GROMACS .gro file of C-alpha atoms in nm:
model
  485
    1MET     CA    1   2.510   3.694   4.239
    2THR     CA    2   2.694   3.944   4.026
    3ALA     CA    3   3.008   4.111   4.146
    4GLU     CA    4   2.949   4.413   4.368
    5GLN     CA    5   2.571   4.407   4.393
    6PRO     CA    6   2.443   4.674   4.630
    7VAL     CA    7   2.299   4.556   4.959
    8ALA     CA    8   1.948   4.690   4.977
    9ALA     CA    9   1.791   4.534   5.282
   10HIS     CA   10   2.056   4.584   5.545
   11THR     CA   11   1.947   4.862   5.780
   12ILE     CA   12   2.244   5.029   5.943
   13HIS     CA   13   2.317   5.305   6.187
   14THR     CA   14   2.587   5.534   6.055
   15PRO     CA   15   2.830   5.694   6.299
   16ARG     CA   16   2.621   6.012   6.274
   17GLY     CA   17   2.309   5.835   6.394
   18VAL     CA   18   2.126   5.828   6.059
   19VAL     CA   19   1.918   5.518   5.995
   20TRP     CA   20   1.882   5.423   5.631
   21LYS     CA   21   1.876   5.137   5.382
   22GLY     CA   22   2.217   5.074   5.227
   23GLU     CA   23   2.183   5.107   4.849
   24CYS     CA   24   2.508   5.285   4.763
   25PRO     CA   25   2.708   5.187   4.458
   26LEU     CA   26   3.041   5.050   4.558
   27ALA     CA   27   3.345   5.263   4.630
   28HIS     CA   28   3.126   5.570   4.690
   29SER     CA   29   3.077   5.771   5.005
   30ALA     CA   30   2.778   5.666   5.214
   31ARG     CA   31   2.743   6.014   5.358
   32THR     CA   32   2.778   6.229   5.051
   33ASN     CA   33   2.615   6.009   4.790
   34PRO     CA   34   2.289   5.843   4.894
   35CYS     CA   35   2.257   5.683   4.550
   36ARG     CA   36   1.969   5.894   4.431
   37ASN     CA   37   2.109   5.904   4.077
   38TYR     CA   38   2.177   5.535   4.038
   39SER     CA   39   1.946   5.269   3.907
   40THR     CA   40   2.006   4.951   4.105
   41THR     CA   41   1.838   4.620   4.162
   42SER     CA   42   1.749   4.564   4.525
   43VAL     CA   43   1.889   4.242   4.665
   44SER     CA   44   1.820   4.109   5.012
   45ALA     CA   45   2.135   4.082   5.221
   46ALA     CA   46   2.023   3.731   5.314
   47GLU     CA   47   2.079   3.628   4.952
   48LEU     CA   48   2.439   3.754   4.944
   49GLU     CA   49   2.765   3.614   5.072
   50PHE     CA   50   2.996   3.812   5.299
   51GLY     CA   51   3.342   3.753   5.438
   52GLN     CA   52   3.200   3.704   5.788
   53PRO     CA   53   2.862   3.643   5.949
   54VAL     CA   54   2.603   3.921   5.934
   55HIS     CA   55   2.261   3.912   6.094
   56GLU     CA   56   2.073   3.851   5.770
   57THR     CA   57   2.279   3.546   5.676
   58HIS     CA   58   2.356   3.420   6.029
   59PRO     CA   59   2.063   3.508   6.258
   60HIS     CA   60   2.160   3.207   6.471
   61ILE     CA   61   2.489   3.381   6.553
   62LEU     CA   62   2.422   3.757   6.541
   63LYS     CA   63   2.134   3.966   6.667
   64ALA     CA   64   2.000   4.255   6.462
   65GLY     CA   65   2.241   4.547   6.478
   66GLU     CA   66   2.543   4.341   6.578
   67ILE     CA   67   2.862   4.339   6.373
   68THR     CA   68   3.027   4.070   6.584
   69GLN     CA   69   2.871   3.864   6.862
   70GLY     CA   70   2.749   4.095   7.135
   71ILE     CA   71   2.897   4.413   6.983
   72THR     CA   72   2.673   4.642   6.778
   73ALA     CA   73   2.754   4.865   6.483
   74GLN     CA   74   2.681   5.161   6.708
   75GLU     CA   75   2.942   5.051   6.963
   76TYR     CA   76   3.205   5.017   6.692
   77ALA     CA   77   3.115   5.366   6.569
   78ASP     CA   78   3.139   5.504   6.922
   79ARG     CA   79   3.486   5.353   6.960
   80ARG     CA   80   3.604   5.525   6.643
   81ALA     CA   81   3.453   5.852   6.764
   82LYS     CA   82   3.641   5.830   7.094
   83LEU     CA   83   3.967   5.750   6.919
   84ALA     CA   84   3.924   6.040   6.675
   85PHE     CA   85   3.842   6.274   6.964
   86SER     CA   86   4.179   6.184   7.123
   87LEU     CA   87   4.370   6.276   6.805
   88PRO     CA   88   4.514   6.624   6.746
   89ALA     CA   89   4.333   6.853   6.502
   90ASP     CA   90   4.352   6.699   6.153
   91GLY     CA   91   4.522   6.394   6.302
   92VAL     CA   92   4.486   6.056   6.131
   93ALA     CA   93   4.494   5.701   6.265
   94VAL     CA   94   4.601   5.428   6.023
   95LEU     CA   95   4.555   5.059   6.102
   96ALA     CA   96   4.643   4.754   5.894
   97ALA     CA   97   4.466   4.420   5.908
   98ALA     CA   98   4.664   4.115   6.014
   99ASP     CA   99   4.838   3.911   5.748
  100LEU     CA  100   4.738   3.553   5.679
  101LYS     CA  101   4.989   3.325   5.853
  102TYR     CA  102   5.108   3.005   5.692
  103ARG     CA  103   5.184   2.687   5.881
  104SER     CA  104   5.382   2.529   5.595
  105GLY     CA  105   5.366   2.557   5.218
  106ALA     CA  106   5.010   2.640   5.116
  107VAL     CA  107   4.864   2.533   5.452
  108PHE     CA  108   4.751   2.837   5.651
  109PHE     CA  109   4.642   2.893   6.009
  110PRO     CA  110   4.284   3.006   6.084
  111TYR     CA  111   4.275   3.380   6.028
  112ARG     CA  112   4.261   3.610   6.331
  113GLN     CA  113   4.222   3.985   6.282
  114GLU     CA  114   4.470   4.223   6.443
  115SER     CA  115   4.313   4.320   6.774
  116ASN     CA  116   4.316   4.701   6.743
  117PHE     CA  117   4.183   4.679   6.387
  118LEU     CA  118   3.910   4.444   6.511
  119TYR     CA  119   3.828   4.669   6.806
  120LEU     CA  120   3.769   4.973   6.587
  121THR     CA  121   3.604   4.819   6.280
  122GLY     CA  122   3.464   4.471   6.348
  123PHE     CA  123   3.593   4.385   6.000
  124LEU     CA  124   3.750   4.039   5.995
  125GLU     CA  125   3.924   4.023   5.657
  126GLN     CA  126   4.288   4.034   5.557
  127ASP     CA  127   4.428   4.276   5.298
  128SER     CA  128   4.253   4.573   5.457
  129LEU     CA  129   4.350   4.918   5.581
  130ALA     CA  130   4.145   5.149   5.803
  131ILE     CA  131   4.186   5.528   5.803
  132ILE     CA  132   4.021   5.734   6.078
  133ARG     CA  133   4.065   6.111   6.039
  134LYS     CA  134   3.961   6.378   6.285
  135THR     CA  135   3.757   6.645   6.107
  136GLY     CA  136   3.645   6.874   6.389
  137PRO     CA  137   3.655   6.945   6.761
  138SER     CA  138   3.342   6.753   6.867
  139LEU     CA  139   3.297   6.387   6.953
  140GLY     CA  140   3.188   6.223   6.629
  141ASP     CA  141   3.375   6.461   6.399
  142TYR     CA  142   3.570   6.208   6.193
  143ASP     CA  143   3.582   6.024   5.862
  144PHE     CA  144   3.632   5.650   5.834
  145THR     CA  145   3.774   5.504   5.513
  146LEU     CA  146   3.810   5.128   5.470
  147PHE     CA  147   4.040   4.985   5.204
  148CYS     CA  148   3.954   4.623   5.129
  149ARG     CA  149   3.925   4.369   4.849
  150PRO     CA  150   3.655   4.428   4.584
  151LYS     CA  151   3.424   4.136   4.509
  152ASP     CA  152   3.583   3.884   4.273
  153PRO     CA  153   3.366   3.579   4.196
  154ARG     CA  154   3.652   3.390   4.032
  155ALA     CA  155   3.886   3.433   4.330
  156GLU     CA  156   3.605   3.370   4.578
  157GLN     CA  157   3.530   3.037   4.410
  158TRP     CA  158   3.868   2.924   4.542
  159SER     CA  159   3.901   3.117   4.866
  160GLY     CA  160   3.543   3.156   4.985
  161PRO     CA  161   3.345   3.481   4.997
  162TRP     CA  162   3.463   3.818   5.112
  163SER     CA  163   3.257   4.127   5.177
  164GLY     CA  164   3.359   4.379   4.911
  165LEU     CA  165   3.352   4.755   4.888
  166GLY     CA  166   2.976   4.792   4.908
  167ALA     CA  167   2.951   4.604   5.237
  168ALA     CA  168   3.235   4.815   5.377
  169VAL     CA  169   2.994   5.109   5.357
  170ASP     CA  170   2.654   4.942   5.398
  171VAL     CA  171   2.741   4.694   5.673
  172PHE     CA  172   3.056   4.822   5.843
  173ASN     CA  173   2.966   5.193   5.833
  174ALA     CA  174   3.269   5.322   5.648
  175ASP     CA  175   3.211   5.673   5.513
  176GLU     CA  176   3.407   5.567   5.206
  177SER     CA  177   3.549   5.241   5.079
  178ALA     CA  178   3.834   5.187   4.837
  179ASP     CA  179   4.007   4.907   4.651
  180ILE     CA  180   4.310   4.786   4.848
  181ASN     CA  181   4.483   4.727   4.514
  182LYS     CA  182   4.479   5.105   4.456
  183VAL     CA  183   4.626   5.196   4.794
  184ASN     CA  184   4.953   5.322   4.640
  185SER     CA  185   4.777   5.608   4.464
  186LEU     CA  186   4.489   5.671   4.707
  187LEU     CA  187   4.654   5.656   5.049
  188PRO     CA  188   4.886   5.957   4.999
  189GLN     CA  189   4.583   6.159   4.885
  190LEU     CA  190   4.389   6.064   5.200
  191LEU     CA  191   4.680   6.163   5.422
  192ARG     CA  192   4.742   6.496   5.251
  193ASN     CA  193   4.738   6.793   5.491
  194ALA     CA  194   4.717   6.567   5.798
  195SER     CA  195   4.884   6.721   6.102
  196LYS     CA  196   5.015   6.386   6.234
  197ILE     CA  197   4.976   6.016   6.156
  198HIS     CA  198   4.920   5.780   6.446
  199THR     CA  199   5.003   5.425   6.343
  200ASP     CA  200   5.180   5.109   6.452
  201ILE     CA  201   5.260   5.004   6.096
  202VAL     CA  202   5.631   4.982   6.022
  203PRO     CA  203   5.792   4.932   5.681
  204ASN     CA  204   5.866   4.566   5.615
  205ALA     CA  205   5.899   4.318   5.333
  206LEU     CA  206   5.532   4.215   5.347
  207THR     CA  207   5.361   4.552   5.312
  208ASN     CA  208   5.436   4.893   5.165
  209PHE     CA  209   5.190   5.078   5.388
  210GLY     CA  210   5.467   5.202   5.616
  211SER     CA  211   5.676   5.320   5.322
  212LEU     CA  212   5.378   5.503   5.174
  213MET     CA  213   5.324   5.693   5.496
  214GLN     CA  214   5.693   5.777   5.521
  215SER     CA  215   5.682   5.920   5.171
  216THR     CA  216   5.427   6.184   5.278
  217GLY     CA  217   5.679   6.349   5.509
  218ILE     CA  218   5.413   6.378   5.782
  219SER     CA  219   5.536   6.305   6.135
  220THR     CA  220   5.416   5.981   6.293
  221SER     CA  221   5.346   5.865   6.647
  222PRO     CA  222   5.252   5.524   6.792
  223LEU     CA  223   4.881   5.452   6.789
  224GLN     CA  224   4.880   5.177   7.049
  225PRO     CA  225   4.883   5.400   7.361
  226LEU     CA  226   4.570   5.581   7.239
  227VAL     CA  227   4.385   5.258   7.164
  228ASN     CA  228   4.502   5.098   7.489
  229SER     CA  229   4.337   5.372   7.691
  230LEU     CA  230   4.007   5.283   7.521
  231ARG     CA  231   4.042   4.906   7.523
  232ALA     CA  232   4.151   4.885   7.887
  233ILE     CA  233   3.808   4.991   8.017
  234LYS     CA  234   3.549   4.739   7.904
  235SER     CA  235   3.195   4.833   7.804
  236PRO     CA  236   2.895   4.644   7.944
  237ALA     CA  237   2.874   4.452   7.614
  238GLU     CA  238   3.238   4.348   7.637
  239VAL     CA  239   3.194   4.238   7.997
  240ALA     CA  240   2.886   4.036   7.897
  241ASN     CA  241   3.088   3.855   7.629
  242MET     CA  242   3.364   3.778   7.876
  243ARG     CA  243   3.115   3.664   8.139
  244HIS     CA  244   2.956   3.428   7.886
  245ALA     CA  245   3.298   3.291   7.790
  246GLY     CA  246   3.384   3.251   8.158
  247GLN     CA  247   3.060   3.078   8.242
  248ILE     CA  248   3.088   2.820   7.966
  249SER     CA  249   3.462   2.769   8.020
  250GLY     CA  250   3.415   2.730   8.395
  251ARG     CA  251   3.148   2.467   8.348
  252ALA     CA  252   3.371   2.278   8.105
  253ILE     CA  253   3.659   2.274   8.354
  254THR     CA  254   3.430   2.163   8.636
  255SER     CA  255   3.299   1.888   8.411
  256ALA     CA  256   3.656   1.779   8.344
  257MET     CA  257   3.720   1.753   8.719
  258ARG     CA  258   3.439   1.498   8.746
  259ARG     CA  259   3.618   1.252   8.521
  260PRO     CA  260   3.925   1.036   8.572
  261TRP     CA  261   4.206   1.110   8.328
  262SER     CA  262   4.506   0.898   8.239
  263TYR     CA  263   4.675   1.127   7.987
  264GLU     CA  264   4.729   1.500   7.957
  265LYS     CA  265   4.637   1.493   7.588
  266ASP     CA  266   4.295   1.342   7.654
  267LEU     CA  267   4.213   1.615   7.905
  268HIS     CA  268   4.339   1.881   7.660
  269ASN     CA  269   4.121   1.744   7.380
  270TYR     CA  270   3.817   1.721   7.605
  271LEU     CA  271   3.840   2.090   7.699
  272ASP     CA  272   3.881   2.199   7.337
  273TYR     CA  273   3.569   1.999   7.249
  274ALA     CA  274   3.369   2.115   7.551
  275PHE     CA  275   3.433   2.483   7.479
  276THR     CA  276   3.319   2.452   7.116
  277GLN     CA  277   3.032   2.212   7.180
  278SER     CA  278   2.883   2.456   7.431
  279GLY     CA  279   2.869   2.752   7.193
  280LEU     CA  280   3.209   2.918   7.223
  281SER     CA  281   3.422   2.969   6.914
  282GLY     CA  282   3.689   2.747   7.065
  283PRO     CA  283   3.988   2.769   7.298
  284ALA     CA  284   4.129   3.115   7.361
  285TYR     CA  285   4.487   2.986   7.372
  286VAL     CA  286   4.688   2.665   7.381
  287PRO     CA  287   4.609   2.522   7.725
  288VAL     CA  288   4.848   2.409   7.993
  289VAL     CA  289   4.765   2.055   8.107
  290ALA     CA  290   5.052   1.971   8.340
  291GLY     CA  291   5.064   1.666   8.561
  292GLY     CA  292   5.273   1.657   8.876
  293ALA     CA  293   5.604   1.845   8.872
  294ARG     CA  294   5.543   1.957   8.514
  295GLY     CA  295   5.310   2.216   8.665
  296CYS     CA  296   5.625   2.395   8.786
  297MET     CA  297   5.689   2.490   8.422
  298ILE     CA  298   5.464   2.793   8.394
  299HIS     CA  299   5.375   2.757   8.025
  300TYR     CA  300   5.409   2.383   7.979
  301VAL     CA  301   5.198   2.307   7.669
  302HIS     CA  302   5.340   1.976   7.544
  303ASN     CA  303   5.047   1.799   7.713
  304THR     CA  304   5.174   1.454   7.611
  305ARG     CA  305   5.259   1.274   7.935
  306ALA     CA  306   5.069   1.020   8.141
  307LEU     CA  307   4.903   1.141   8.462
  308GLU     CA  308   5.004   0.972   8.788
  309GLN     CA  309   4.714   0.896   9.021
  310ASP     CA  310   4.891   1.030   9.330
  311SER     CA  311   4.973   1.366   9.169
  312THR     CA  312   4.783   1.683   9.087
  313VAL     CA  313   4.712   1.825   8.743
  314LEU     CA  314   4.739   2.198   8.676
  315VAL     CA  315   4.510   2.317   8.395
  316ASP     CA  316   4.531   2.669   8.251
  317ALA     CA  317   4.258   2.695   7.984
  318GLY     CA  318   3.975   2.914   7.867
  319GLY     CA  319   3.739   2.967   7.577
  320GLU     CA  320   3.654   3.258   7.349
  321TYR     CA  321   3.320   3.419   7.268
  322GLY     CA  322   3.276   3.705   7.022
  323PHE     CA  323   3.657   3.738   7.015
  324TYR     CA  324   3.665   3.802   7.391
  325VAL     CA  325   3.854   3.552   7.600
  326THR     CA  326   3.855   3.411   7.947
  327ASP     CA  327   4.157   3.286   8.140
  328ILE     CA  328   4.119   3.020   8.412
  329THR     CA  329   4.362   2.801   8.603
  330ARG     CA  330   4.260   2.521   8.833
  331THR     CA  331   4.467   2.256   9.010
  332TRP     CA  332   4.310   1.932   9.129
  333PRO     CA  333   4.412   1.580   9.235
  334VAL     CA  334   4.417   1.326   8.954
  335SER     CA  335   4.264   1.070   9.190
  336GLY     CA  336   3.986   1.306   9.294
  337LYS     CA  337   4.109   1.339   9.653
  338PHE     CA  338   4.390   1.560   9.787
  339THR     CA  339   4.669   1.411   9.996
  340PRO     CA  340   4.730   1.603  10.322
  341ALA     CA  341   5.031   1.786  10.177
  342GLN     CA  342   4.849   1.869   9.854
  343ARG     CA  343   4.553   1.998  10.052
  344ASP     CA  344   4.772   2.219  10.272
  345LEU     CA  345   4.956   2.380   9.983
  346TYR     CA  346   4.637   2.421   9.780
  347GLN     CA  347   4.449   2.589  10.064
  348ALA     CA  348   4.740   2.826  10.125
  349VAL     CA  349   4.725   2.945   9.763
  350LEU     CA  350   4.345   2.956   9.763
  351LYS     CA  351   4.335   3.179  10.070
  352VAL     CA  352   4.568   3.431   9.907
  353GLN     CA  353   4.380   3.413   9.577
  354ARG     CA  354   4.049   3.494   9.745
  355GLN     CA  355   4.209   3.786   9.932
  356CYS     CA  356   4.356   3.928   9.610
  357VAL     CA  357   4.028   3.891   9.418
  358SER     CA  358   3.854   4.091   9.690
  359LEU     CA  359   4.093   4.381   9.621
  360CYS     CA  360   3.970   4.414   9.260
  361ARG     CA  361   3.732   4.700   9.328
  362ALA     CA  362   3.763   5.062   9.229
  363SER     CA  363   3.702   5.178   9.587
  364ALA     CA  364   4.025   5.006   9.695
  365GLY     CA  365   4.225   5.224   9.454
  366LEU     CA  366   4.492   4.956   9.405
  367SER     CA  367   4.692   4.867   9.096
  368LEU     CA  368   4.785   4.519   8.977
  369ASP     CA  369   5.138   4.585   9.101
  370GLU     CA  370   5.006   4.662   9.449
  371ILE     CA  371   4.788   4.351   9.445
  372HIS     CA  372   5.095   4.154   9.341
  373ARG     CA  373   5.284   4.279   9.645
  374ALA     CA  374   4.987   4.177   9.862
  375ALA     CA  375   4.999   3.831   9.702
  376GLU     CA  376   5.372   3.796   9.776
  377THR     CA  377   5.318   3.893  10.139
  378GLY     CA  378   5.020   3.661  10.174
  379LEU     CA  379   5.199   3.363  10.018
  380ARG     CA  380   5.507   3.420  10.232
  381ASP     CA  381   5.292   3.420  10.546
  382GLN     CA  382   5.098   3.110  10.444
  383LEU     CA  383   5.409   2.914  10.343
  384THR     CA  384   5.582   3.005  10.667
  385LEU     CA  385   5.290   2.848  10.854
  386LEU     CA  386   5.348   2.532  10.649
  387GLY     CA  387   5.712   2.507  10.755
  388PHE     CA  388   5.890   2.691  10.474
  389GLU     CA  389   6.189   2.878  10.618
  390ASN     CA  390   6.403   3.179  10.530
  391LEU     CA  391   6.158   3.312  10.272
  392HIS     CA  392   6.286   3.665  10.324
  393LYS     CA  393   6.634   3.566  10.214
  394GLY     CA  394   6.781   3.539   9.865
  395ASP     CA  395   6.555   3.442   9.578
  396ALA     CA  396   6.335   3.199   9.769
  397MET     CA  397   6.005   3.376   9.693
  398ASP     CA  398   6.105   3.446   9.333
  399THR     CA  399   6.165   3.072   9.296
  400LEU     CA  400   5.834   2.973   9.453
  401PHE     CA  401   5.626   3.252   9.294
  402PRO     CA  402   5.811   3.360   8.978
  403HIS     CA  403   5.534   3.541   8.786
  404HIS     CA  404   5.309   3.841   8.836
  405VAL     CA  405   4.978   3.790   9.014
  406GLY     CA  406   4.779   3.911   8.716
  407HIS     CA  407   4.742   4.078   8.380
  408TYR     CA  408   4.470   4.251   8.179
  409VAL     CA  409   4.236   4.033   7.974
  410GLY     CA  410   3.992   4.111   7.691
  411LEU     CA  411   4.031   4.067   7.317
  412ASP     CA  412   4.371   3.918   7.397
  413VAL     CA  413   4.471   3.687   7.680
  414HIS     CA  414   4.740   3.939   7.776
  415ASP     CA  415   4.534   4.239   7.677
  416VAL     CA  416   4.640   4.596   7.594
  417PRO     CA  417   5.016   4.526   7.574
  418GLY     CA  418   5.214   4.819   7.705
  419TYR     CA  419   4.936   4.937   7.939
  420GLY     CA  420   5.102   4.957   8.280
  421ARG     CA  421   5.025   4.737   8.577
  422SER     CA  422   5.089   5.041   8.800
  423VAL     CA  423   4.758   5.201   8.693
  424ALA     CA  424   4.496   5.214   8.970
  425LEU     CA  425   4.216   4.974   8.880
  426LYS     CA  426   3.890   5.139   8.777
  427LYS     CA  427   3.543   5.014   8.701
  428GLY     CA  428   3.560   4.826   8.372
  429HIS     CA  429   3.917   4.703   8.402
  430CYS     CA  430   3.923   4.326   8.351
  431VAL     CA  431   4.217   4.135   8.496
  432THR     CA  432   4.330   3.791   8.603
  433ILE     CA  433   4.423   3.704   8.959
  434GLU     CA  434   4.651   3.401   8.962
  435PRO     CA  435   4.885   3.346   9.257
  436GLY     CA  436   5.081   3.025   9.241
  437VAL     CA  437   5.340   2.823   9.429
  438TYR     CA  438   5.585   2.598   9.242
  439VAL     CA  439   5.812   2.394   9.467
  440PRO     CA  440   6.126   2.261   9.298
  441ASP     CA  441   6.332   1.965   9.416
  442ASP     CA  442   6.545   2.190   9.632
  443ASP     CA  443   6.679   2.124   9.985
  444ARG     CA  444   6.568   2.474  10.091
  445PHE     CA  445   6.205   2.365  10.094
  446PRO     CA  446   6.013   2.100  10.292
  447LYS     CA  447   6.055   1.758  10.134
  448HIS     CA  448   5.687   1.662  10.132
  449PHE     CA  449   5.600   1.967   9.915
  450ARG     CA  450   5.877   1.927   9.658
  451GLY     CA  451   5.757   1.876   9.302
  452MET     CA  452   5.414   2.023   9.376
  453ALA     CA  453   5.264   2.307   9.174
  454VAL     CA  454   4.945   2.496   9.256
  455ARG     CA  455   4.804   2.789   9.061
  456ILE     CA  456   4.449   2.920   9.097
  457GLU     CA  457   4.330   3.183   8.849
  458ASP     CA  458   4.008   3.367   8.783
  459SER     CA  459   3.921   3.638   8.533
  460VAL     CA  460   3.774   3.934   8.721
  461CYS     CA  461   3.601   4.256   8.619
  462VAL     CA  462   3.656   4.551   8.849
  463ASP     CA  463   3.342   4.724   8.977
  464ASP     CA  464   3.298   5.013   9.215
  465THR     CA  465   3.258   4.827   9.543
  466ALA     CA  466   3.302   4.455   9.464
  467PRO     CA  467   3.468   4.239   9.199
  468LEU     CA  468   3.265   4.057   8.935
  469ILE     CA  469   3.422   3.711   8.903
  470LEU     CA  470   3.374   3.610   8.541
  471THR     CA  471   3.476   3.246   8.591
  472THR     CA  472   3.295   3.143   8.908
  473GLU     CA  473   3.151   2.824   8.752
  474ALA     CA  474   3.496   2.664   8.772
  475VAL     CA  475   3.485   2.523   9.127
  476LYS     CA  476   3.789   2.580   9.346
  477GLU     CA  477   3.702   2.493   9.706
  478VAL     CA  478   3.861   2.170   9.827
  479ASP     CA  479   3.532   2.019   9.939
  480ASP     CA  480   3.363   2.105   9.611
  481ILE     CA  481   3.643   1.952   9.404
  482GLU     CA  482   3.644   1.630   9.603
  483ALA     CA  483   3.262   1.610   9.601
  484LEU     CA  484   3.262   1.598   9.219
  485ARG     CA  485   3.377   1.236   9.241
   0.00000   0.00000   0.00000
């Protein structure tokens, strides 16, 4: 393969709805230059190497038309159109790809694209910059320019393949592509005469993108609030990805409940393996595997201790599919059978969790904050029935239930950061519902519950009249848990 061969056999849908065979020379506009004046050699996309899976090279991973698993090129184009429509006249959105993170020396972590960049482009490579400019008043009136690395066979011999400028146009539907190494001279030209720049890039020692934008003298505003309003409401394709992740993750956690475990680390490793072995890309986050009183530490992730047979284990884990995650917490007895006190506390939390899940419907008109207040009231009532006293006084409830009942979930475990929990839930919002009770060794609380921790969490998609529980395969009824062994 020569550097920068045109991709001839990859049929794409441009943001304007035109269907054509990509044969553009690299670094040219797909819309204005359909390559009529260029003599090229047609090469099947299946014979080329890209920086990420495409359908022609990875039909076992991607369906025709998909850029990433479950998400089509058309959906990515529609997202850009909606973002551009929200910009002021001649407004520009500028997004930078994530930097490669190093663990130590030359050892790097697996690369993960910045979530907003991923959401709008589907492009998974570092050293990239996306420019989306509003060009008119109608939905779809925008230009999309993608700066990225040109093909470089010598560098790719060491680092593996990347996609190049031609694929930026032919595969990822950029109107124009440009060499990231020329960004200093080209970016100011692209931003000329813009009314406002919306970006979350700030000047720092690692990139000069922020400084380049400052040098234009054009006023800037944060981009994140505009993207959050889009990302917060999930499309049917996004919900399908999250449901698939929830289904596989739930089955893996239920499978783990069937087995006896002696060490937290063994249970942790089993879940990581089970997620990947069943077709997910892997764990969505570092799991909590907390035996006994360690469950009272909300984000305990050491996962190195032995598990006592008379205790419970609290597991907060979930897998990822197509970059969409699921978030599940289950608590179960290490021995396979609850003690009376464990059963009582567990059922108290479960009752409140079921009540709060039922409120995740658009017709209820409630926000996560309002559901949280319902969870606090419900837990206080249930704990009072179990003999807890004076829960209205001091910080008793903050001690027993110190975190919020839920958060948004999607491309990130804590999705759309900055998007308020006071927003009334609508169809397409995806959230977690995770009440918990963590009883410290404190004389204020009944002795037989001290050191116990119970959290029960499901990922839920809000619908009009009923919630869609994305993680229902993870069993949570007492009888079901005990029946597994």
